[in-house]
Amino acid sequence: MPSLHVPVGLPPSLASTHRTVVMAVLNVTPDSFSDGGQFLHVDRAIERAVHQVNLGADLVDVGGESTRPGAERIPVAEELNRVLPVIRTLSEEGVAVSIDTMRAAVAEAALEAGAVLVNDVSGGLADEAMLPLMSDTDVPMVLMHWRGHSTQMHLRAVYPAGVVHEVTDELCARLDAAVAAGVSADRVVLDPGLGFAKEAEHNWALLQSLEALVGIGQPLLVGASRKRFLGELLGDDQGPRPVDGRDDATLAVTALSAAAGAWCVRVHDARGNVDAVRVAQSWKAGRA
Ligand code: PMM
């Protein structure tokens, strides 16, 4: 079994799981592709998050800005208003929370409100204050592969040297940038950024090479949940399978990612994902 790379700086409950952890998505947005508009109200968001923890989620990833293809940016004050009450309440209730943001100001306020991990889908590129901020903290951060904001990313899904090669190079460059800014490498999680400046064929090539990405030596996060490439795979002559029919495929990706050595899977519905992780673990180990 590939050894599991786990980031330093996690709270003890997460650091001691010894398996792939399950991160439940909580988009406090009106327009995310899967759950947009459902959890804008704080009470509904909290209820959803607690439900996800009861289903086995180890961590809840709170995001206030949609990154779906074509999404426009929102003002920072709006993002703060959406996420802070949710993070504060969940943290007070003992739920481990990560903040999904590209903005240093939002990350900083979220950490003050109790977040234990920063998930930056831009890999520190969207806001030059992000890496210096992280160098002043002890919490882990996710650097995702990213090539530009949602309005432009579809133009950048071009990989003449091969998607695995280019994504690996660009992720390593972001890791180097983080280290140069003073972030210790052992706190950095890498993420291939499925669906971000990537066509379906690119996502599948990256998933096929997950063990090689794990081989970079950093903890790896995989975010495939309900994404369009799964809908396209499962579609028929009516078009891609709708979002609400993609959770079983997500479970399959979870099992295979865990078997390949991913540290974390980011999913919309935690149901079954911890079981899938456990099956993969025993499958690889050849014992319970
Ligand atoms: N995908 C989305 C948002 N945040 N964060 C990480 N680290 N990795 C991802 O793949 C990722 C992410 C988009 O999905 P959503 O709109 O359903 O949250």
mmCIF file of C-alpha atoms and ligand atoms in Angstrom:
data_model
loop_
_atom_site.group_PDB
_atom_site.id
_atom_site.type_symbol
_atom_site.label_atom_id
_atom_site.label_comp_id
_atom_site.label_asym_id
_atom_site.label_seq_id
_atom_site.Cartn_x
_atom_site.Cartn_y
_atom_site.Cartn_z
ATOM 1 C CA MET A 1 0.000 0.000 0.000
ATOM 2 C CA PRO A 2 1.483 3.417 -0.859
ATOM 3 C CA SER A 3 2.294 5.182 2.410
ATOM 4 C CA LEU A 4 -0.215 7.913 3.180
ATOM 5 C CA HIS A 5 1.256 11.411 3.121
ATOM 6 C CA VAL A 6 -0.590 13.432 5.776
ATOM 7 C CA PRO A 7 -0.094 17.196 6.184
ATOM 8 C CA VAL A 8 1.412 18.549 9.384
ATOM 9 C CA GLY A 9 -0.641 21.040 11.405
ATOM 10 C CA LEU A 10 -3.998 19.243 11.496
ATOM 11 C CA PRO A 11 -6.012 19.004 14.715
ATOM 12 C CA PRO A 12 -5.435 15.630 16.460
ATOM 13 C CA SER A 13 -8.823 14.212 15.407
ATOM 14 C CA LEU A 14 -7.844 14.532 11.750
ATOM 15 C CA ALA A 15 -4.154 13.777 12.107
ATOM 16 C CA SER A 16 -4.864 10.395 13.669
ATOM 17 C CA THR A 17 -7.331 8.898 11.165
ATOM 18 C CA HIS A 18 -4.640 6.824 9.345
ATOM 19 C CA ARG A 19 -6.822 6.661 6.240
ATOM 20 C CA THR A 20 -7.965 8.888 3.398
ATOM 21 C CA VAL A 21 -10.100 11.604 4.957
ATOM 22 C CA VAL A 22 -13.494 12.615 3.630
ATOM 23 C CA MET A 23 -14.099 16.330 3.154
ATOM 24 C CA ALA A 24 -17.749 17.309 2.705
ATOM 25 C CA VAL A 25 -18.494 20.270 0.436
ATOM 26 C CA LEU A 26 -20.645 23.067 1.807
ATOM 27 C CA ASN A 27 -21.157 25.774 -0.776
ATOM 28 C CA VAL A 28 -22.786 28.802 0.824
ATOM 29 C CA THR A 29 -23.443 30.258 -2.620
ATOM 30 C CA PRO A 30 -26.464 30.902 -4.836
ATOM 31 C CA ASP A 31 -24.830 29.457 -7.962
ATOM 32 C CA SER A 32 -22.492 26.473 -7.415
ATOM 33 C CA PHE A 33 -23.095 23.762 -9.984
ATOM 34 C CA SER A 34 -24.219 21.046 -7.604
ATOM 35 C CA ASP A 35 -25.660 22.604 -4.467
ATOM 36 C CA GLY A 36 -25.925 26.308 -5.344
ATOM 37 C CA GLY A 37 -28.689 28.163 -3.488
ATOM 38 C CA GLN A 38 -29.497 25.338 -1.086
ATOM 39 C CA PHE A 39 -27.393 26.393 1.884
ATOM 40 C CA LEU A 40 -27.307 30.192 1.753
ATOM 41 C CA HIS A 41 -29.263 30.422 4.992
ATOM 42 C CA VAL A 42 -26.973 29.879 8.001
ATOM 43 C CA ASP A 43 -29.292 27.416 9.766
ATOM 44 C CA ARG A 44 -29.685 25.306 6.629
ATOM 45 C CA ALA A 45 -25.923 25.340 6.112
ATOM 46 C CA ILE A 46 -25.218 24.220 9.679
ATOM 47 C CA GLU A 47 -27.850 21.490 9.443
ATOM 48 C CA ARG A 48 -26.316 20.225 6.223
ATOM 49 C CA ALA A 49 -22.801 20.229 7.657
ATOM 50 C CA VAL A 50 -23.807 18.373 10.826
ATOM 51 C CA HIS A 51 -25.676 15.838 8.702
ATOM 52 C CA GLN A 52 -22.538 15.304 6.629
ATOM 53 C CA VAL A 53 -20.450 14.757 9.772
ATOM 54 C CA ASN A 54 -23.044 12.229 10.991
ATOM 55 C CA LEU A 55 -22.656 10.424 7.666
ATOM 56 C CA GLY A 56 -18.912 10.160 8.275
ATOM 57 C CA ALA A 57 -17.362 13.370 6.934
ATOM 58 C CA ASP A 58 -14.100 14.173 8.720
ATOM 59 C CA LEU A 59 -14.016 17.784 7.609
ATOM 60 C CA VAL A 60 -16.444 20.323 6.115
ATOM 61 C CA ASP A 61 -15.168 22.591 3.327
ATOM 62 C CA VAL A 62 -17.035 25.902 3.461
ATOM 63 C CA GLY A 63 -16.979 28.049 0.326
ATOM 64 C CA GLY A 64 -18.680 31.385 -0.328
ATOM 65 C CA GLU A 65 -17.685 31.986 -3.929
ATOM 66 C CA SER A 66 -18.686 29.715 -6.790
ATOM 67 C CA THR A 67 -15.879 28.490 -9.036
ATOM 68 C CA ARG A 68 -18.122 26.842 -11.626
ATOM 69 C CA PRO A 69 -17.059 27.568 -15.218
ATOM 70 C CA GLY A 70 -18.170 31.060 -16.223
ATOM 71 C CA ALA A 71 -18.906 32.282 -12.669
ATOM 72 C CA GLU A 72 -18.284 35.980 -12.007
ATOM 73 C CA ARG A 73 -16.395 37.044 -8.873
ATOM 74 C CA ILE A 74 -18.229 38.462 -5.868
ATOM 75 C CA PRO A 75 -17.119 41.305 -3.532
ATOM 76 C CA VAL A 76 -14.949 40.212 -0.613
ATOM 77 C CA ALA A 77 -17.490 41.550 1.920
ATOM 78 C CA GLU A 78 -20.143 39.298 0.422
ATOM 79 C CA GLU A 79 -17.865 36.267 0.633
ATOM 80 C CA LEU A 80 -17.082 37.045 4.290
ATOM 81 C CA ASN A 81 -20.782 37.507 5.108
ATOM 82 C CA ARG A 82 -21.603 34.125 3.640
ATOM 83 C CA VAL A 83 -18.903 32.013 5.248
ATOM 84 C CA LEU A 84 -18.008 33.499 8.642
ATOM 85 C CA PRO A 85 -21.231 32.805 10.601
ATOM 86 C CA VAL A 86 -21.201 29.224 9.333
ATOM 87 C CA ILE A 87 -17.532 28.625 10.165
ATOM 88 C CA ARG A 88 -17.890 30.191 13.612
ATOM 89 C CA THR A 89 -20.909 28.074 14.555
ATOM 90 C CA LEU A 90 -19.519 24.812 13.185
ATOM 91 C CA SER A 91 -16.161 25.340 14.886
ATOM 92 C CA GLU A 92 -17.910 26.040 18.185
ATOM 93 C CA GLU A 93 -19.753 22.745 17.743
ATOM 94 C CA GLY A 94 -16.455 20.918 17.303
ATOM 95 C CA VAL A 95 -16.693 20.340 13.541
ATOM 96 C CA ALA A 96 -13.365 20.559 11.687
ATOM 97 C CA VAL A 97 -13.811 23.177 8.978
ATOM 98 C CA SER A 98 -11.730 24.164 5.968
ATOM 99 C CA ILE A 99 -12.199 27.402 4.084
ATOM 100 C CA ASP A 100 -12.445 27.226 0.293
ATOM 101 C CA THR A 101 -11.233 30.649 -0.831
ATOM 102 C CA MET A 102 -8.761 32.351 -3.137
ATOM 103 C CA ARG A 103 -8.626 35.470 -0.956
ATOM 104 C CA ALA A 104 -6.118 36.000 1.857
ATOM 105 C CA ALA A 105 -8.523 38.305 3.725
ATOM 106 C CA VAL A 106 -11.184 35.592 3.745
ATOM 107 C CA ALA A 107 -8.679 32.905 4.734
ATOM 108 C CA GLU A 108 -7.402 35.048 7.597
ATOM 109 C CA ALA A 109 -10.897 35.795 8.951
ATOM 110 C CA ALA A 110 -11.885 32.132 8.550
ATOM 111 C CA LEU A 111 -8.855 30.985 10.544
ATOM 112 C CA GLU A 112 -9.758 33.463 13.287
ATOM 113 C CA ALA A 113 -13.284 32.011 13.240
ATOM 114 C CA GLY A 114 -11.878 28.508 13.781
ATOM 115 C CA ALA A 115 -11.066 26.993 10.356
ATOM 116 C CA VAL A 116 -8.293 24.382 10.507
ATOM 117 C CA LEU A 117 -7.236 24.256 6.844
ATOM 118 C CA VAL A 118 -7.140 26.670 3.890
ATOM 119 C CA ASN A 119 -8.225 25.323 0.512
ATOM 120 C CA ASP A 120 -7.037 27.693 -2.213
ATOM 121 C CA VAL A 121 -8.212 26.526 -5.647
ATOM 122 C CA SER A 122 -5.856 29.038 -7.251
ATOM 123 C CA GLY A 123 -2.792 27.487 -5.615
ATOM 124 C CA GLY A 124 -1.862 30.881 -4.200
ATOM 125 C CA LEU A 125 -1.962 32.572 -7.608
ATOM 126 C CA ALA A 126 -5.142 34.647 -7.350
ATOM 127 C CA ASP A 127 -4.072 36.728 -4.346
ATOM 128 C CA GLU A 128 -0.415 37.547 -3.766
ATOM 129 C CA ALA A 129 -1.108 37.970 -0.041
ATOM 130 C CA MET A 130 -2.185 34.326 0.362
ATOM 131 C CA LEU A 131 1.203 32.598 0.666
ATOM 132 C CA PRO A 132 2.679 35.260 3.016
ATOM 133 C CA LEU A 133 -0.445 34.901 5.178
ATOM 134 C CA MET A 134 -0.036 31.132 5.292
ATOM 135 C CA SER A 135 3.637 31.484 6.243
ATOM 136 C CA ASP A 136 2.443 33.262 9.401
ATOM 137 C CA THR A 137 0.169 30.377 10.434
ATOM 138 C CA ASP A 138 0.649 26.749 11.424
ATOM 139 C CA VAL A 139 -2.316 25.314 9.542
ATOM 140 C CA PRO A 140 -2.103 23.166 6.404
ATOM 141 C CA MET A 141 -3.153 24.468 3.007
ATOM 142 C CA VAL A 142 -4.333 22.946 -0.264
ATOM 143 C CA LEU A 143 -2.703 24.225 -3.441
ATOM 144 C CA MET A 144 -4.875 23.238 -6.384
ATOM 145 C CA HIS A 145 -3.774 23.250 -10.024
ATOM 146 C CA TRP A 146 -5.294 26.385 -11.555
ATOM 147 C CA ARG A 147 -4.814 28.382 -14.724
ATOM 148 C CA GLY A 148 -7.137 31.334 -14.301
ATOM 149 C CA HIS A 149 -10.514 32.495 -13.096
ATOM 150 C CA SER A 150 -13.736 30.742 -14.027
ATOM 151 C CA THR A 151 -14.523 33.109 -16.900
ATOM 152 C CA GLN A 152 -11.296 32.202 -18.730
ATOM 153 C CA MET A 153 -10.335 28.730 -17.605
ATOM 154 C CA HIS A 154 -11.990 26.846 -20.485
ATOM 155 C CA LEU A 155 -9.578 28.656 -22.878
ATOM 156 C CA ARG A 156 -6.595 27.295 -20.950
ATOM 157 C CA ALA A 157 -7.374 23.577 -21.169
ATOM 158 C CA VAL A 158 -4.427 23.116 -23.517
ATOM 159 C CA TYR A 159 -1.610 20.700 -22.634
ATOM 160 C CA PRO A 160 0.775 20.167 -25.576
ATOM 161 C CA ALA A 161 3.400 18.456 -23.380
ATOM 162 C CA GLY A 162 0.767 16.138 -21.840
ATOM 163 C CA VAL A 163 -1.631 16.994 -19.055
ATOM 164 C CA VAL A 164 0.018 14.836 -16.373
ATOM 165 C CA HIS A 165 3.438 16.290 -17.123
ATOM 166 C CA GLU A 166 2.242 19.905 -17.209
ATOM 167 C CA VAL A 167 0.022 19.641 -14.140
ATOM 168 C CA THR A 168 2.846 17.965 -12.188
ATOM 169 C CA ASP A 169 5.297 20.702 -13.192
ATOM 170 C CA GLU A 170 2.867 23.498 -12.365
ATOM 171 C CA LEU A 171 1.939 21.968 -9.000
ATOM 172 C CA CYS A 172 5.612 21.584 -8.089
ATOM 173 C CA ALA A 173 6.157 25.243 -9.061
ATOM 174 C CA ARG A 174 3.360 26.280 -6.686
ATOM 175 C CA LEU A 175 4.859 24.152 -3.921
ATOM 176 C CA ASP A 176 8.216 25.862 -4.518
ATOM 177 C CA ALA A 177 6.514 29.281 -4.404
ATOM 178 C CA ALA A 178 4.857 28.404 -1.109
ATOM 179 C CA VAL A 179 8.143 27.235 0.390
ATOM 180 C CA ALA A 180 9.902 30.376 -0.901
ATOM 181 C CA ALA A 181 7.214 32.446 0.851
ATOM 182 C CA GLY A 182 7.967 30.666 4.120
ATOM 183 C CA VAL A 183 5.290 27.940 4.178
ATOM 184 C CA SER A 184 6.791 24.657 5.345
ATOM 185 C CA ALA A 185 6.444 21.973 2.675
ATOM 186 C CA ASP A 186 5.086 19.437 5.153
ATOM 187 C CA ARG A 187 1.927 21.556 5.515
ATOM 188 C CA VAL A 188 1.144 21.636 1.793
ATOM 189 C CA VAL A 189 -1.487 19.433 0.145
ATOM 190 C CA LEU A 190 -1.524 19.286 -3.669
ATOM 191 C CA ASP A 191 -4.602 18.822 -5.855
ATOM 192 C CA PRO A 192 -4.749 18.209 -9.629
ATOM 193 C CA GLY A 193 -7.841 20.444 -9.903
ATOM 194 C CA LEU A 194 -10.182 18.173 -11.848
ATOM 195 C CA GLY A 195 -12.469 20.218 -14.094
ATOM 196 C CA PHE A 196 -10.450 23.425 -13.730
ATOM 197 C CA ALA A 197 -9.032 24.286 -17.172
ATOM 198 C CA LYS A 198 -9.505 20.608 -18.015
ATOM 199 C CA GLU A 199 -11.637 18.653 -20.457
ATOM 200 C CA ALA A 200 -12.929 15.191 -19.554
ATOM 201 C CA GLU A 201 -9.947 13.499 -21.244
ATOM 202 C CA HIS A 202 -7.559 15.548 -19.078
ATOM 203 C CA ASN A 203 -9.392 14.557 -15.878
ATOM 204 C CA TRP A 204 -9.253 10.865 -16.787
ATOM 205 C CA ALA A 205 -5.557 11.057 -17.658
ATOM 206 C CA LEU A 206 -4.854 12.652 -14.276
ATOM 207 C CA LEU A 207 -6.901 10.032 -12.440
ATOM 208 C CA GLN A 208 -5.080 7.281 -14.310
ATOM 209 C CA SER A 209 -1.815 8.796 -13.037
ATOM 210 C CA LEU A 210 -2.906 9.404 -9.458
ATOM 211 C CA GLU A 211 -0.171 7.166 -8.035
ATOM 212 C CA ALA A 212 2.422 9.227 -9.906
ATOM 213 C CA LEU A 213 0.920 12.412 -8.464
ATOM 214 C CA VAL A 214 1.017 10.853 -4.986
ATOM 215 C CA GLY A 215 4.655 10.064 -5.804
ATOM 216 C CA ILE A 216 5.455 13.808 -5.793
ATOM 217 C CA GLY A 217 5.648 13.181 -2.057
ATOM 218 C CA GLN A 218 2.983 15.626 -0.829
ATOM 219 C CA PRO A 219 -0.460 14.737 0.543
ATOM 220 C CA LEU A 220 -2.938 14.696 -2.362
ATOM 221 C CA LEU A 221 -6.560 15.858 -2.486
ATOM 222 C CA VAL A 222 -8.950 14.647 -5.197
ATOM 223 C CA GLY A 223 -12.111 16.605 -6.005
ATOM 224 C CA ALA A 224 -14.123 14.686 -8.588
ATOM 225 C CA SER A 225 -17.496 14.743 -6.859
ATOM 226 C CA ARG A 226 -20.486 15.119 -9.208
ATOM 227 C CA LYS A 227 -18.312 16.879 -11.775
ATOM 228 C CA ARG A 228 -19.356 17.200 -15.379
ATOM 229 C CA PHE A 229 -16.884 14.604 -16.693
ATOM 230 C CA LEU A 230 -18.673 11.980 -14.587
ATOM 231 C CA GLY A 231 -21.996 13.158 -16.000
ATOM 232 C CA GLU A 232 -20.578 12.886 -19.523
ATOM 233 C CA LEU A 233 -19.260 9.372 -18.871
ATOM 234 C CA LEU A 234 -22.667 8.222 -17.637
ATOM 235 C CA GLY A 235 -24.761 10.214 -20.097
ATOM 236 C CA ASP A 236 -27.029 8.994 -22.860
ATOM 237 C CA ASP A 237 -28.602 10.482 -25.975
ATOM 238 C CA GLN A 238 -30.440 12.976 -23.729
ATOM 239 C CA GLY A 239 -27.068 14.431 -22.667
ATOM 240 C CA PRO A 240 -24.876 14.152 -19.577
ATOM 241 C CA ARG A 241 -26.280 12.378 -16.484
ATOM 242 C CA PRO A 242 -27.726 15.128 -14.215
ATOM 243 C CA VAL A 243 -25.808 16.149 -11.101
ATOM 244 C CA ASP A 244 -28.124 14.231 -8.734
ATOM 245 C CA GLY A 245 -27.271 10.955 -10.480
ATOM 246 C CA ARG A 246 -23.502 11.137 -10.072
ATOM 247 C CA ASP A 247 -22.936 10.081 -6.449
ATOM 248 C CA ASP A 248 -22.347 6.377 -7.136
ATOM 249 C CA ALA A 249 -19.661 7.280 -9.663
ATOM 250 C CA THR A 250 -18.192 9.630 -7.072
ATOM 251 C CA LEU A 251 -17.955 6.702 -4.636
ATOM 252 C CA ALA A 252 -16.051 4.712 -7.248
ATOM 253 C CA VAL A 253 -13.584 7.583 -7.652
ATOM 254 C CA THR A 254 -13.233 7.759 -3.855
ATOM 255 C CA ALA A 255 -12.349 4.064 -3.598
ATOM 256 C CA LEU A 256 -9.844 4.247 -6.429
ATOM 257 C CA SER A 257 -8.296 7.481 -5.126
ATOM 258 C CA ALA A 258 -7.904 5.977 -1.666
ATOM 259 C CA ALA A 259 -6.299 2.897 -3.182
ATOM 260 C CA ALA A 260 -3.878 5.141 -5.069
ATOM 261 C CA GLY A 261 -2.833 6.851 -1.841
ATOM 262 C CA ALA A 262 -4.812 10.127 -1.851
ATOM 263 C CA TRP A 263 -4.900 11.812 1.556
ATOM 264 C CA CYS A 264 -8.317 13.406 1.048
ATOM 265 C CA VAL A 265 -11.386 13.209 -1.169
ATOM 266 C CA ARG A 266 -13.705 16.222 -1.464
ATOM 267 C CA VAL A 267 -17.320 15.093 -1.922
ATOM 268 C CA HIS A 268 -20.801 16.607 -1.890
ATOM 269 C CA ASP A 269 -22.434 13.727 -0.041
ATOM 270 C CA ALA A 270 -20.298 11.894 2.514
ATOM 271 C CA ARG A 271 -22.681 8.921 2.597
ATOM 272 C CA GLY A 272 -20.733 5.762 1.784
ATOM 273 C CA ASN A 273 -17.423 7.501 1.219
ATOM 274 C CA VAL A 274 -15.771 6.399 4.466
ATOM 275 C CA ASP A 275 -16.915 2.837 3.707
ATOM 276 C CA ALA A 276 -15.390 3.124 0.228
ATOM 277 C CA VAL A 277 -12.135 4.346 1.766
ATOM 278 C CA ARG A 278 -12.085 1.428 4.209
ATOM 279 C CA VAL A 279 -12.702 -1.108 1.439
ATOM 280 C CA ALA A 280 -9.857 0.384 -0.600
ATOM 281 C CA GLN A 281 -7.556 0.285 2.407
ATOM 282 C CA SER A 282 -8.204 -3.384 3.113
ATOM 283 C CA TRP A 283 -8.099 -4.246 -0.597
ATOM 284 C CA LYS A 284 -4.620 -2.773 -0.875
ATOM 285 C CA ALA A 285 -3.385 -4.152 2.424
ATOM 286 C CA GLY A 286 -4.809 -7.628 1.821
ATOM 287 C CA ARG A 287 -6.266 -7.638 5.342
ATOM 288 C CA ALA A 288 -8.972 -5.959 7.409
HETATM 289 N N1 PMM B 1 -13.620 21.823 -6.821
HETATM 290 C C1 PMM B 1 -14.536 22.781 -6.621
HETATM 291 C C2 PMM B 1 -14.379 23.721 -5.584
HETATM 292 N N2 PMM B 1 -13.320 23.661 -4.744
HETATM 293 N N3 PMM B 1 -11.312 22.628 -4.087
HETATM 294 C C3 PMM B 1 -10.380 21.699 -4.283
HETATM 295 N N4 PMM B 1 -9.298 21.656 -3.482
HETATM 296 N N5 PMM B 1 -10.478 20.780 -5.293
HETATM 297 C C4 PMM B 1 -11.518 20.763 -6.158
HETATM 298 O O1 PMM B 1 -11.539 19.913 -7.069
HETATM 299 C C5 PMM B 1 -12.532 21.755 -5.989
HETATM 300 C C6 PMM B 1 -12.388 22.683 -4.925
HETATM 301 C C7 PMM B 1 -15.699 22.877 -7.534
HETATM 302 O O2 PMM B 1 -16.736 22.055 -7.096
HETATM 303 P P1 PMM B 1 -17.982 22.644 -6.240
HETATM 304 O O3 PMM B 1 -18.474 23.872 -6.984
HETATM 305 O O4 PMM B 1 -18.999 21.599 -6.206
HETATM 306 O O5 PMM B 1 -17.513 23.006 -4.884
#
